[in-house]
Coordinates of C-alpha atoms in Angstrom, one line a residue:
M45 CA 58.3 135.6 43.4
A46 CA 56.6 135.6 40.3
P47 CA 54.2 132.8 38.9
Q48 CA 56.8 131.6 36.3
E49 CA 59.4 131.4 38.9
I50 CA 57.0 129.6 41.7
S51 CA 56.3 127.0 38.6
C52 CA 60.2 126.8 37.9
A53 CA 61.0 126.3 41.8
L54 CA 58.3 123.5 41.9
L55 CA 59.5 121.9 39.0
T56 CA 63.3 121.8 40.1
R57 CA 62.4 120.6 43.5
T58 CA 60.2 117.6 41.8
L59 CA 63.2 116.6 39.7
E60 CA 65.6 117.1 42.7
E61 CA 63.6 114.6 45.3
F62 CA 62.8 111.9 42.3
L63 CA 66.3 112.0 41.0
A64 CA 67.7 111.8 44.5
A65 CA 66.3 108.2 44.6
S66 CA 67.1 107.1 41.2
R67 CA 70.5 106.6 40.7
D68 CA 69.8 103.1 38.8
A69 CA 67.2 104.6 36.7
V70 CA 67.1 104.9 33.0
V71 CA 66.1 108.1 31.1
L72 CA 63.7 107.8 27.9
E73 CA 63.3 110.6 25.2
N74 CA 60.4 110.0 23.0
G75 CA 60.3 106.2 23.9
A76 CA 64.0 105.6 23.1
L77 CA 66.7 104.8 25.7
I78 CA 69.2 107.8 25.9
F79 CA 71.0 107.6 29.5
D80 CA 71.4 105.1 32.3
L81 CA 71.9 107.1 35.5
Q82 CA 74.6 104.4 36.8
A83 CA 76.8 105.8 33.8
A84 CA 75.7 109.2 33.4
R85 CA 75.6 112.6 35.5
Y86 CA 73.1 115.4 35.7
S87 CA 72.7 118.9 37.0
L88 CA 69.6 121.4 37.4
S89 CA 69.4 124.8 37.5
G90 CA 66.6 126.9 38.2
D91 CA 67.9 130.5 37.3
H92 CA 65.7 133.1 35.8
G93 CA 62.4 131.2 35.8
K94 CA 63.7 128.4 33.6
C95 CA 63.9 124.9 34.9
L96 CA 67.0 123.4 32.9
L97 CA 68.0 119.7 33.0
H98 CA 71.3 118.7 31.8
L99 CA 72.6 115.3 31.3
W100 CA 75.7 113.9 30.1
S101 CA 77.8 110.7 29.7
A102 CA 80.6 109.5 27.7
E103 CA 78.2 108.9 24.7
R104 CA 76.1 112.1 24.8
N105 CA 75.6 115.3 26.0
L106 CA 71.9 116.9 26.5
V107 CA 70.4 120.2 27.7
R108 CA 66.3 120.6 27.9
R109 CA 64.3 122.9 29.5
V110 CA 61.7 121.2 31.7
L111 CA 58.1 122.8 31.1
D112 CA 55.7 120.2 33.1
A113 CA 56.4 117.0 35.2
E114 CA 54.1 114.2 36.1
Q115 CA 54.6 111.2 38.2
K116 CA 53.0 108.0 37.7
A117 CA 54.1 105.1 39.7
N118 CA 57.8 104.6 39.0
V119 CA 57.7 106.8 36.2
L120 CA 58.5 110.6 36.0
R121 CA 57.1 112.1 32.7
L122 CA 58.5 115.4 31.8
S123 CA 57.4 117.7 29.0
V124 CA 60.6 119.6 27.8
Q125 CA 61.9 121.9 25.3
R126 CA 64.6 121.4 23.1
M127 CA 67.0 124.7 22.9
G128 CA 65.8 126.8 19.5
Q129 CA 62.9 124.6 19.1
A130 CA 59.3 125.7 19.8
R131 CA 57.5 122.3 20.0
P132 CA 57.9 120.3 23.3
S133 CA 59.1 116.6 23.5
R134 CA 58.7 114.0 26.1
L135 CA 61.2 112.7 28.5
E136 CA 60.6 110.0 31.0
I137 CA 62.7 109.0 33.8
C138 CA 62.0 105.4 34.8
L139 CA 63.1 103.6 38.2
R140 CA 62.5 100.3 36.5
R141 CA 64.8 99.6 34.1
D142 CA 62.4 97.3 32.1
A143 CA 60.3 99.9 30.4
R144 CA 58.2 97.8 28.2
A145 CA 54.4 98.1 28.1
P146 CA 52.7 95.1 30.3
A147 CA 51.3 93.7 27.1
A148 CA 54.8 93.6 25.6
R149 CA 56.1 91.5 28.5
K150 CA 53.3 89.5 28.5
A151 CA 53.5 88.4 24.7
A152 CA 57.1 88.0 25.4
R153 CA 57.0 85.4 28.5
S154 CA 54.3 83.8 26.4
A155 CA 56.5 83.1 23.3
Y156 CA 59.2 82.2 25.6
Q157 CA 57.2 79.5 27.5
Q158 CA 56.1 77.7 24.1
V159 CA 59.8 77.9 22.7
L160 CA 60.9 76.2 26.2
E161 CA 58.5 73.6 25.8
R162 CA 59.5 72.7 22.4
I163 CA 63.2 72.2 23.5
L164 CA 62.4 70.3 26.5
T165 CA 60.3 67.8 24.6
R166 CA 62.8 67.4 21.8
H167 CA 65.8 67.6 24.1
D168 CA 64.5 64.9 26.3
P169 CA 61.8 62.7 24.5
D170 CA 61.8 60.2 26.9
S171 CA 60.6 62.2 29.7
R172 CA 57.0 63.6 30.3
L173 CA 56.7 67.4 30.6
G174 CA 54.0 69.0 32.7
R175 CA 52.4 71.9 31.9
L176 CA 54.8 75.1 32.6
T177 CA 53.5 78.1 34.3
S178 CA 54.5 81.5 34.9
A179 CA 51.3 82.4 37.3
M180 CA 52.0 84.6 40.2
D181 CA 52.7 82.7 43.6
L182 CA 52.7 85.5 46.2
E183 CA 53.2 82.8 49.0
R184 CA 56.4 81.4 47.2
S185 CA 57.7 84.7 45.8
F186 CA 57.2 83.6 42.3
G187 CA 56.2 85.8 39.5
P188 CA 55.7 85.9 36.0
V189 CA 59.4 86.8 35.1
Y190 CA 60.4 82.6 35.2
A191 CA 58.8 79.7 33.3
R192 CA 58.4 76.8 35.8
G193 CA 57.3 73.2 34.9
L194 CA 58.4 69.6 36.0
T195 CA 59.9 66.9 33.6
R196 CA 59.6 63.2 34.6
R197 CA 60.8 59.9 33.9
G198 CA 59.1 57.0 35.9
Q199 CA 59.5 57.8 39.6
S200 CA 62.1 60.3 38.9
A201 CA 61.5 64.1 38.1
F202 CA 63.6 67.4 37.6
A203 CA 62.1 70.8 38.4
V204 CA 62.3 73.3 35.5
L205 CA 62.8 76.9 35.6
G206 CA 63.7 79.4 32.6
V207 CA 64.0 83.1 32.0
N208 CA 63.9 84.8 28.3
A209 CA 66.2 87.1 26.9
Q210 CA 64.4 90.1 26.8
E211 CA 64.4 90.2 30.8
T212 CA 66.9 92.0 32.6
Q213 CA 70.3 90.9 33.7
T214 CA 69.2 91.3 37.2
A215 CA 66.2 88.7 36.6
V216 CA 68.8 86.6 34.8
D217 CA 71.4 86.6 37.7
G218 CA 68.4 86.0 40.3
S219 CA 67.3 82.9 38.3
L220 CA 69.0 80.7 40.6
T221 CA 67.3 82.0 43.9
F222 CA 64.1 81.2 42.2
G223 CA 65.1 78.0 40.6
I224 CA 66.1 76.5 44.3
L225 CA 62.8 77.9 45.6
W226 CA 60.8 76.1 42.7
L227 CA 62.7 72.7 43.5
E228 CA 62.2 73.0 47.1
K229 CA 58.1 73.3 46.1
C230 CA 58.4 70.5 43.6
R231 CA 59.6 68.0 46.1
E232 CA 57.3 69.3 48.5
S233 CA 54.3 68.9 46.3
H234 CA 55.5 65.5 44.9
A235 CA 56.8 64.0 48.4
G236 CA 56.3 60.1 48.7
K237 CA 55.2 60.0 44.9
L238 CA 58.2 61.4 43.0
M239 CA 62.0 61.6 43.5
V240 CA 62.5 65.0 42.3
E241 CA 66.6 64.8 41.7
G242 CA 67.3 68.4 41.0
L243 CA 67.1 71.6 38.7
K244 CA 67.1 72.4 35.2
L245 CA 67.7 76.0 34.9
F246 CA 67.6 77.7 31.3
V247 CA 69.2 81.4 30.9
P248 CA 69.7 83.5 27.6
A249 CA 72.9 82.5 25.5
G250 CA 75.9 84.6 26.8
R251 CA 74.6 85.6 29.8
S252 CA 74.9 82.9 32.4
A253 CA 78.4 84.0 34.2
V254 CA 76.8 85.0 37.5
V255 CA 74.7 81.6 37.9
R256 CA 77.4 79.7 36.7
Q257 CA 79.6 80.9 39.5
R258 CA 76.8 80.6 42.0
M259 CA 75.9 77.2 41.2
A260 CA 79.4 75.9 41.5
Y261 CA 79.2 76.5 45.2
L262 CA 75.7 74.7 45.8
N263 CA 75.8 71.3 47.6
S264 CA 75.8 68.8 44.9
A265 CA 74.7 66.0 47.6
A266 CA 71.4 67.8 47.9
A267 CA 70.5 68.1 44.5
K268 CA 71.8 67.3 40.7
W269 CA 72.2 71.3 39.1
Q270 CA 72.1 71.6 35.7
L271 CA 72.6 74.9 33.9
Y272 CA 71.9 75.3 30.0
E273 CA 72.4 78.5 27.7
L274 CA 69.2 79.0 25.4
D275 CA 69.3 80.6 22.3
E276 CA 65.7 81.5 21.1
R277 CA 66.4 82.5 17.7
E278 CA 67.7 79.0 16.9
E279 CA 65.9 77.1 19.7
T280 CA 68.9 75.4 20.7
I281 CA 70.6 74.7 24.2
T282 CA 74.2 74.4 25.5
E283 CA 75.0 72.9 28.7
A284 CA 77.3 75.1 31.1
D285 CA 79.8 73.3 33.2
C286 CA 79.6 74.4 36.8
R287 CA 81.8 72.2 38.4
D288 CA 85.0 74.4 37.5
R289 CA 85.4 76.8 40.7
G290 CA 88.5 78.2 39.5
N291 CA 87.3 80.0 36.5
L292 CA 86.3 83.3 37.9
D293 CA 86.4 86.7 36.1
T294 CA 87.7 88.7 39.2
R295 CA 90.8 90.8 39.9
L296 CA 91.7 92.3 43.2
A297 CA 92.9 96.1 43.3
R298 CA 96.2 96.7 45.1
L299 CA 95.4 98.5 48.3
S300 CA 96.8 102.1 47.9
D301 CA 98.7 104.9 50.0
D302 CA 96.0 107.4 50.1
S303 CA 97.9 110.3 51.9
I304 CA 99.2 111.9 49.1
T305 CA 96.0 112.0 47.1
L306 CA 94.3 113.5 50.5
E307 CA 97.2 116.0 50.7
R308 CA 96.4 117.2 47.3
F309 CA 92.6 117.6 48.1
A310 CA 93.7 119.5 51.2
D311 CA 91.6 122.5 50.4
A312 CA 88.5 121.1 49.2
I313 CA 88.4 118.6 52.5
A314 CA 88.8 121.8 54.2
Q315 CA 85.9 123.4 52.8
V316 CA 83.5 120.3 53.2
R317 CA 84.5 119.7 56.6
A318 CA 84.1 123.5 57.6
V319 CA 80.3 122.5 56.9
L320 CA 80.0 119.0 57.6
P321 CA 83.0 118.1 60.1
D322 CA 82.2 114.3 60.4
A323 CA 81.9 113.8 56.6
D324 CA 83.5 110.6 55.5
I325 CA 86.4 110.9 52.9
E326 CA 86.8 108.0 50.1
V327 CA 89.4 108.0 47.7
L328 CA 88.4 107.1 44.5
S329 CA 91.4 107.5 42.3
P330 CA 94.6 109.5 42.9
G331 CA 92.9 112.5 40.9
E332 CA 89.3 112.1 42.7
I333 CA 87.9 111.8 46.2
S334 CA 84.3 111.4 47.6
F335 CA 82.6 113.1 50.4
R336 CA 80.0 110.8 52.1
C337 CA 77.3 111.6 54.7
R338 CA 76.1 108.0 56.5
G339 CA 77.1 106.6 53.2
L340 CA 75.5 108.7 50.9
E341 CA 77.5 110.6 48.3
F342 CA 77.3 114.4 48.6
A343 CA 80.3 115.9 47.0
R344 CA 83.3 115.1 45.0
A345 CA 86.6 116.8 44.3
R346 CA 88.5 115.9 41.4
M347 CA 91.4 117.3 39.2
A348 CA 90.4 119.6 36.2
T349 CA 92.8 119.9 33.4
E350 CA 93.2 123.3 31.9
S351 CA 94.6 124.5 28.6
S352 CA 97.9 124.9 30.4
F353 CA 98.1 121.3 31.0
R354 CA 98.2 122.0 34.9
G355 CA 95.5 120.2 36.8
H356 CA 93.8 122.0 39.8
P357 CA 91.2 120.5 42.0
E358 CA 87.6 121.6 41.5
L359 CA 84.9 120.7 44.1
F360 CA 81.3 119.4 42.8
C361 CA 78.4 118.8 45.3
G362 CA 75.1 116.8 44.6
T363 CA 73.5 113.6 45.7
G364 CA 73.0 110.8 43.4
A365 CA 74.1 111.5 39.9
H366 CA 73.3 115.4 40.4
E367 CA 76.3 117.6 40.7
T368 CA 77.0 121.7 40.8
L369 CA 80.2 123.2 41.0
W370 CA 81.5 124.9 44.2
T371 CA 82.1 128.3 43.2
E372 CA 82.0 131.6 45.2
E373 CA 78.4 132.4 43.9
S374 CA 77.2 128.7 44.6
A375 CA 78.7 127.9 47.9
P376 CA 76.0 129.8 49.9
R377 CA 73.2 127.4 48.6
L378 CA 75.4 124.2 48.7
T379 CA 76.3 125.0 52.2
D380 CA 72.8 125.1 53.0
A381 CA 72.0 122.1 50.9
I382 CA 74.7 120.1 52.7
Q383 CA 73.3 120.9 56.3
R384 CA 69.8 120.0 55.2
L385 CA 71.0 116.7 54.0
A386 CA 73.0 116.2 57.0
A387 CA 69.8 116.8 59.2
A388 CA 67.6 114.6 57.0
R389 CA 70.1 111.6 57.1
S390 CA 70.4 111.4 60.7
S391 CA 69.1 108.8 63.0
H392 CA 66.5 111.0 64.1
G393 CA 65.3 112.3 60.8
R394 CA 62.1 112.2 59.4
R395 CA 61.5 108.4 58.2
D396 CA 59.4 109.3 55.2
H397 CA 62.3 111.6 53.6
A398 CA 63.9 110.7 50.7
L399 CA 67.4 111.5 51.8
Y400 CA 66.7 109.4 55.1
R401 CA 65.6 106.4 52.9
I402 CA 67.9 106.3 50.0
H403 CA 71.0 103.8 50.0
P404 CA 70.3 102.4 53.6
E405 CA 72.7 99.3 52.9
R406 CA 75.8 101.9 52.7
W407 CA 74.5 103.6 56.0
L408 CA 74.7 100.5 57.7
E409 CA 77.6 99.6 56.2
T410 CA 79.6 102.9 57.8
L411 CA 78.4 101.7 61.1
V412 CA 79.2 98.3 61.0
A413 CA 82.7 99.2 59.3
K414 CA 83.3 101.3 62.8
D415 CA 83.0 98.1 64.7
V416 CA 82.5 94.6 63.1
S417 CA 82.5 93.0 66.7
V418 CA 78.9 94.3 67.4
I419 CA 78.0 91.4 64.6
D420 CA 79.9 88.7 66.0
S421 CA 82.2 89.2 69.3
S422 CA 84.8 86.7 67.5
L423 CA 85.3 89.5 64.7
A424 CA 88.4 91.5 65.3
H425 CA 87.7 95.4 65.5
R426 CA 90.2 96.2 63.4
P427 CA 91.6 96.3 60.4
C428 CA 88.6 96.0 58.2
Y429 CA 87.8 97.3 54.8
A430 CA 84.5 98.5 53.1
Q431 CA 83.9 98.2 49.8
V432 CA 86.9 96.2 48.6
P433 CA 86.9 96.0 45.1
A434 CA 86.8 92.8 43.0
F435 CA 86.0 93.4 39.3
S436 CA 84.2 90.7 37.7
A437 CA 81.1 89.6 35.7
A438 CA 78.8 90.0 38.8
D439 CA 75.9 92.2 39.4
R440 CA 77.9 94.2 41.8
S441 CA 81.6 94.8 42.0
M442 CA 82.3 95.5 45.7
V443 CA 82.2 93.4 49.0
D444 CA 80.2 95.0 51.5
V445 CA 82.8 94.5 54.4
L446 CA 85.7 92.5 54.7
A447 CA 87.2 91.7 58.0
L448 CA 89.1 89.3 60.3
T449 CA 88.3 87.0 63.2
R450 CA 90.7 87.4 66.3
S451 CA 92.3 84.2 64.9
H452 CA 92.8 86.0 61.7
R453 CA 90.6 83.9 59.5
L454 CA 89.0 86.1 56.8
A455 CA 85.5 86.7 57.1
V456 CA 82.8 88.7 54.2
L457 CA 80.0 90.7 55.7
E458 CA 77.0 91.1 53.0
L459 CA 74.7 93.6 54.5
K460 CA 71.0 94.2 53.6
A461 CA 68.9 96.9 55.5
D462 CA 65.7 95.9 53.7
E463 CA 64.0 92.2 52.9
D464 CA 66.0 90.8 50.1
I465 CA 65.4 87.2 48.9
H466 CA 68.7 87.2 47.0
L467 CA 70.6 87.8 50.3
P468 CA 72.2 84.5 50.6
L469 CA 73.5 83.9 46.8
Q470 CA 74.5 87.6 46.5
G471 CA 76.7 86.9 49.8
L472 CA 77.9 83.7 47.8
D473 CA 79.2 86.1 45.0
Y474 CA 81.5 87.9 47.2
W475 CA 82.5 84.8 49.5
S476 CA 83.5 83.1 46.4
R477 CA 85.7 85.8 45.1
V478 CA 87.4 86.4 48.2
A479 CA 88.0 82.6 48.9
F480 CA 89.5 82.7 45.0
H481 CA 91.9 85.5 46.1
H482 CA 92.7 84.3 49.4
A483 CA 93.8 81.0 48.0
R484 CA 96.2 83.0 45.9
G485 CA 97.8 84.8 48.5
E486 CA 96.7 87.9 47.1
F487 CA 95.7 89.8 50.0
S488 CA 98.8 89.9 51.9
R489 CA 100.6 90.7 48.3
F490 CA 98.3 93.5 47.5
G491 CA 98.6 95.2 50.9
Y492 CA 95.7 94.3 52.9
F493 CA 96.0 93.2 56.5
P494 CA 99.6 94.5 57.0
G495 CA 101.6 92.8 59.4
V496 CA 99.1 90.0 60.0
E497 CA 99.2 86.4 59.1
L498 CA 96.2 85.3 57.7
S499 CA 95.0 81.9 58.5
P500 CA 94.9 79.7 55.5
Q501 CA 91.1 78.7 56.2
P502 CA 88.6 79.6 53.9
P503 CA 86.7 82.6 54.7
L504 CA 83.7 82.6 56.8
L505 CA 80.5 84.3 55.5
Y506 CA 78.2 86.8 57.6
L507 CA 74.5 87.5 56.2
V508 CA 73.4 90.6 58.2
A509 CA 70.0 92.1 57.8
P510 CA 67.6 93.6 60.2
A511 CA 65.8 90.7 62.1
L512 CA 62.3 91.4 60.9
H513 CA 63.5 92.1 57.2
V514 CA 65.1 88.6 56.8
H515 CA 63.3 86.8 53.8
P516 CA 61.2 83.9 54.9
A517 CA 63.0 81.9 52.2
T518 CA 66.5 82.7 53.3
D519 CA 66.4 79.3 55.5
T520 CA 65.9 77.2 52.4
L521 CA 68.3 79.0 50.2
L522 CA 71.3 78.5 52.8
H523 CA 70.3 74.8 53.1
Y524 CA 71.4 74.2 49.4
L525 CA 74.8 75.9 50.0
A526 CA 77.9 73.9 49.6
P527 CA 78.8 72.7 52.9
E528 CA 82.1 73.7 53.5
I529 CA 80.8 77.3 53.3
E530 CA 80.3 78.3 57.0
W531 CA 77.9 81.1 57.0
T532 CA 76.4 82.9 59.9
L533 CA 73.1 84.7 59.3
A534 CA 73.0 87.7 62.0
G535 CA 69.7 89.6 62.7
I536 CA 69.9 92.9 64.0
G537 CA 67.8 95.5 65.9
E538 CA 65.5 97.5 63.8
G539 CA 67.0 100.6 65.6
W540 CA 70.2 100.1 63.7
R541 CA 70.3 103.5 62.7
E542 CA 70.8 104.8 66.4
R543 CA 72.6 101.6 67.6
V544 CA 73.5 98.4 65.7
L545 CA 72.5 95.3 68.0
T546 CA 72.6 91.8 67.1
V547 CA 69.5 90.3 68.3
F548 CA 69.8 86.7 66.9
R549 CA 72.4 84.5 65.3
K550 CA 71.8 81.4 63.2
R551 CA 75.0 79.4 61.8
A552 CA 75.6 76.6 59.4
S553 CA 76.6 74.1 62.4
D554 CA 73.0 75.0 64.0
A555 CA 71.0 74.1 60.7
S556 CA 70.0 70.8 59.7
S557 CA 70.8 69.8 56.3
P558 CA 68.7 69.2 53.6
A559 CA 67.8 65.5 52.7
R560 CA 70.9 63.9 50.4
L561 CA 69.9 62.2 47.0
Q562 CA 69.3 58.5 47.4

């Protein structure tokens, strides 16, 4: 192999491995955001000694020859060349969506802190505001994203937390988690000296939907919850009404008959099953299906439209946003890639391999969905549904697993394979949507759980995570959920890839409630 071809092969492999774990990444060219890999696709070609990267979305299409690659932390920096141009340019693939320089982030947060101080002083002149901080507190999981403080009037006080408009929507949605923890910290610090009545939470204007929905299902007897939308430019605030639990932006998709779709793609299914017999098949739409290996998508088949207006199935292979058309020429290479993927994504695979580590929740979901009774014996083995769509303004639009108890009561299972501080409130997101549709009788009407008369009781909430990876803040957050939410925290063994085994369960009925406001 010529030196140029060796270099091309190394570049292609570097890109493949980095992009395999970068489904949520963004792509920047010369500092400008051009692609979000959640909504874009890509393909790689290493033919003829040239490494070509092709990116496309509904808005744009881009092809670049990759000349060099350098990885620093969570960023892969590429030196690329446009077709027909001699001078190279810079392309960056960032795992973190906030690509601002540290100095720019720090300046924006400092400016916001001053705005928040002015607004709090003007909005409530009779209260005394302590100094706001955004200092790191690793013991309590507080970082510099959120400005925190305490406002007091006499012997009463409110915890205050705010997030500026330049932070990501994920940071905004997560603000209530940290707001609850800050409230608890303030109560502990001022116990016996002040009564910290509740939380005043400030989020950017027009971006409060998820937080508002979550706050509606917190325990109003445990704290007073106040949510404000803050316009930094005008320095004004508007209080949001969190009492309306029925105003959800959500729509349940009707359960469809997939038999016709599977028949339409019978040839593609046969091709894939010849390589990987136990591949899971997911119908995405009447014109597209997905093939998965332990939760990781590695191929799709979709209907292609020719000039004759007659569609025919096409099979594309690749992990993440990467895809290559299955042809007679590419079949040997793709067959080898699928077999290597299956070997890497097995319970005995190398733990440091990217394909072993990627999307662990989806892997766990496939195992739990096969038999939900491993989480709790009160859950019925069948029927159950994975990834039930509930289109909404939430950060995700899927319920992990929807199941039934043996007494036909709905159960929502939120799964995490790694430590996640947001587990309780993310579970609350999906529980509230399921409760919303269940109260309207939509699950039965839209074809779910056929032949079963569902219990009219509200759904149960199961939060599932490896026992050694349950975040220490989970108990605190669960204690602030509304008392009508019957939750179970299930800790599973660390060897769940070989066998899902529940090693402990903690239920709402077992937990002591937080002190009520006097």
